[in-house]
Amino acid sequence: MKSLFYLILGALIGWLIWGFFTKDFSSKGFSILLTGLIVGFLTGRRNPKEVTV
């Protein structure tokens, strides 16, 4: 659960930095980014990569 928190925190910080440079703090773009990150994170936890040797 801690890693999901850090994922959301990193997305928020990235969105603030991106918005600072582009002067566009669009909440729609942030919500799409956050939804994609959470879905990808949860899918990755459910189906971890298989290690081949």
Short mmCIF file of N, CA and C in Angstrom, two decimals:
data_model
loop_
_atom_site.label_atom_id
_atom_site.label_comp_id
_atom_site.label_asym_id
_atom_site.label_seq_id
_atom_site.Cartn_x
_atom_site.Cartn_y
_atom_site.Cartn_z
N MET A 1 0.82 -1.19 0.00
CA MET A 1 0.00 0.00 0.00
C MET A 1 0.87 1.26 0.00
N LYS A 2 2.05 1.15 0.61
CA LYS A 2 2.93 2.30 0.66
C LYS A 2 3.40 2.67 -0.74
N SER A 3 3.64 1.66 -1.58
CA SER A 3 4.12 1.94 -2.94
C SER A 3 3.04 2.63 -3.77
N LEU A 4 1.77 2.29 -3.54
CA LEU A 4 0.67 2.97 -4.23
C LEU A 4 0.60 4.44 -3.81
N PHE A 5 0.82 4.71 -2.53
CA PHE A 5 0.86 6.08 -2.04
C PHE A 5 1.98 6.87 -2.71
N TYR A 6 3.17 6.26 -2.81
CA TYR A 6 4.29 6.93 -3.45
C TYR A 6 4.04 7.15 -4.95
N LEU A 7 3.33 6.22 -5.58
CA LEU A 7 2.97 6.37 -6.98
C LEU A 7 2.06 7.59 -7.17
N ILE A 8 1.06 7.71 -6.32
CA ILE A 8 0.14 8.85 -6.41
C ILE A 8 0.86 10.15 -6.08
N LEU A 9 1.72 10.13 -5.08
CA LEU A 9 2.48 11.32 -4.71
C LEU A 9 3.42 11.75 -5.84
N GLY A 10 4.06 10.79 -6.48
CA GLY A 10 4.94 11.10 -7.61
C GLY A 10 4.18 11.67 -8.79
N ALA A 11 2.98 11.14 -9.04
CA ALA A 11 2.15 11.67 -10.13
C ALA A 11 1.73 13.10 -9.83
N LEU A 12 1.39 13.38 -8.58
CA LEU A 12 0.99 14.73 -8.19
C LEU A 12 2.15 15.71 -8.35
N ILE A 13 3.32 15.33 -7.91
CA ILE A 13 4.49 16.20 -8.03
C ILE A 13 4.85 16.41 -9.50
N GLY A 14 4.79 15.34 -10.29
CA GLY A 14 5.05 15.47 -11.73
C GLY A 14 4.06 16.39 -12.40
N TRP A 15 2.78 16.29 -12.02
CA TRP A 15 1.75 17.15 -12.59
C TRP A 15 2.00 18.61 -12.21
N LEU A 16 2.41 18.86 -10.97
CA LEU A 16 2.70 20.24 -10.55
C LEU A 16 3.90 20.81 -11.31
N ILE A 17 4.95 20.01 -11.50
CA ILE A 17 6.12 20.48 -12.24
C ILE A 17 5.74 20.73 -13.70
N TRP A 18 5.01 19.80 -14.31
CA TRP A 18 4.58 19.96 -15.71
C TRP A 18 3.71 21.22 -15.84
N GLY A 19 2.79 21.41 -14.91
CA GLY A 19 1.92 22.59 -14.94
C GLY A 19 2.68 23.89 -14.75
N PHE A 20 3.74 23.86 -13.95
CA PHE A 20 4.55 25.05 -13.74
C PHE A 20 5.23 25.49 -15.03
N PHE A 21 5.78 24.54 -15.77
CA PHE A 21 6.49 24.88 -17.00
C PHE A 21 5.55 25.19 -18.16
N THR A 22 4.40 24.55 -18.22
CA THR A 22 3.48 24.77 -19.34
C THR A 22 2.37 25.77 -19.01
N LYS A 23 2.26 26.16 -17.75
CA LYS A 23 1.21 27.08 -17.26
C LYS A 23 -0.19 26.51 -17.51
N ASP A 24 -0.29 25.17 -17.46
CA ASP A 24 -1.57 24.50 -17.70
C ASP A 24 -1.80 23.46 -16.61
N PHE A 25 -2.54 23.84 -15.57
CA PHE A 25 -2.85 22.94 -14.47
C PHE A 25 -4.22 22.31 -14.70
N SER A 26 -4.32 21.52 -15.75
CA SER A 26 -5.58 20.89 -16.12
C SER A 26 -5.85 19.70 -15.20
N SER A 27 -6.98 19.73 -14.51
CA SER A 27 -7.32 18.62 -13.62
C SER A 27 -7.77 17.40 -14.42
N LYS A 28 -8.26 17.62 -15.63
CA LYS A 28 -8.68 16.50 -16.47
C LYS A 28 -7.48 15.64 -16.85
N GLY A 29 -6.40 16.28 -17.25
CA GLY A 29 -5.20 15.54 -17.60
C GLY A 29 -4.62 14.79 -16.41
N PHE A 30 -4.66 15.41 -15.24
CA PHE A 30 -4.15 14.75 -14.04
C PHE A 30 -4.99 13.56 -13.66
N SER A 31 -6.29 13.68 -13.78
CA SER A 31 -7.16 12.56 -13.41
C SER A 31 -6.97 11.38 -14.38
N ILE A 32 -6.77 11.66 -15.66
CA ILE A 32 -6.51 10.60 -16.63
C ILE A 32 -5.17 9.93 -16.32
N LEU A 33 -4.15 10.71 -16.02
CA LEU A 33 -2.84 10.17 -15.67
C LEU A 33 -2.93 9.31 -14.42
N LEU A 34 -3.59 9.80 -13.41
CA LEU A 34 -3.70 9.07 -12.15
C LEU A 34 -4.49 7.78 -12.31
N THR A 35 -5.56 7.81 -13.08
CA THR A 35 -6.35 6.60 -13.33
C THR A 35 -5.51 5.56 -14.05
N GLY A 36 -4.77 5.98 -15.05
CA GLY A 36 -3.92 5.06 -15.79
C GLY A 36 -2.82 4.46 -14.92
N LEU A 37 -2.22 5.27 -14.07
CA LEU A 37 -1.18 4.76 -13.19
C LEU A 37 -1.72 3.75 -12.19
N ILE A 38 -2.87 4.03 -11.61
CA ILE A 38 -3.45 3.13 -10.62
C ILE A 38 -3.87 1.82 -11.27
N VAL A 39 -4.51 1.89 -12.43
CA VAL A 39 -4.92 0.66 -13.12
C VAL A 39 -3.69 -0.16 -13.50
N GLY A 40 -2.66 0.48 -14.01
CA GLY A 40 -1.43 -0.23 -14.35
C GLY A 40 -0.75 -0.84 -13.14
N PHE A 41 -0.75 -0.11 -12.04
CA PHE A 41 -0.15 -0.62 -10.81
C PHE A 41 -0.90 -1.84 -10.30
N LEU A 42 -2.21 -1.76 -10.25
CA LEU A 42 -3.00 -2.87 -9.75
C LEU A 42 -2.92 -4.09 -10.67
N THR A 43 -2.87 -3.87 -11.97
CA THR A 43 -2.72 -4.97 -12.91
C THR A 43 -1.35 -5.62 -12.76
N GLY A 44 -0.33 -4.83 -12.57
CA GLY A 44 1.02 -5.36 -12.39
C GLY A 44 1.16 -6.15 -11.11
N ARG A 45 0.47 -5.76 -10.06
CA ARG A 45 0.51 -6.51 -8.80
C ARG A 45 -0.22 -7.83 -8.94
N ARG A 46 -1.29 -7.83 -9.70
CA ARG A 46 -2.08 -9.05 -9.85
C ARG A 46 -1.38 -10.05 -10.77
N ASN A 47 -0.71 -9.55 -11.81
CA ASN A 47 -0.03 -10.41 -12.79
C ASN A 47 1.46 -10.04 -12.84
N PRO A 48 2.24 -10.49 -11.86
CA PRO A 48 3.67 -10.11 -11.88
C PRO A 48 4.39 -10.78 -13.05
N LYS A 49 5.48 -10.15 -13.48
CA LYS A 49 6.26 -10.69 -14.59
C LYS A 49 6.90 -12.01 -14.17
N GLU A 50 6.94 -12.93 -15.11
CA GLU A 50 7.59 -14.20 -14.85
C GLU A 50 9.09 -14.04 -15.12
N VAL A 51 9.90 -14.58 -14.24
CA VAL A 51 11.34 -14.50 -14.40
C VAL A 51 11.81 -15.73 -15.17
N THR A 52 12.48 -15.47 -16.28
CA THR A 52 13.03 -16.58 -17.07
C THR A 52 14.53 -16.59 -16.91
N VAL A 53 15.06 -17.78 -16.71
CA VAL A 53 16.51 -17.91 -16.49
C VAL A 53 17.15 -18.57 -17.67
#
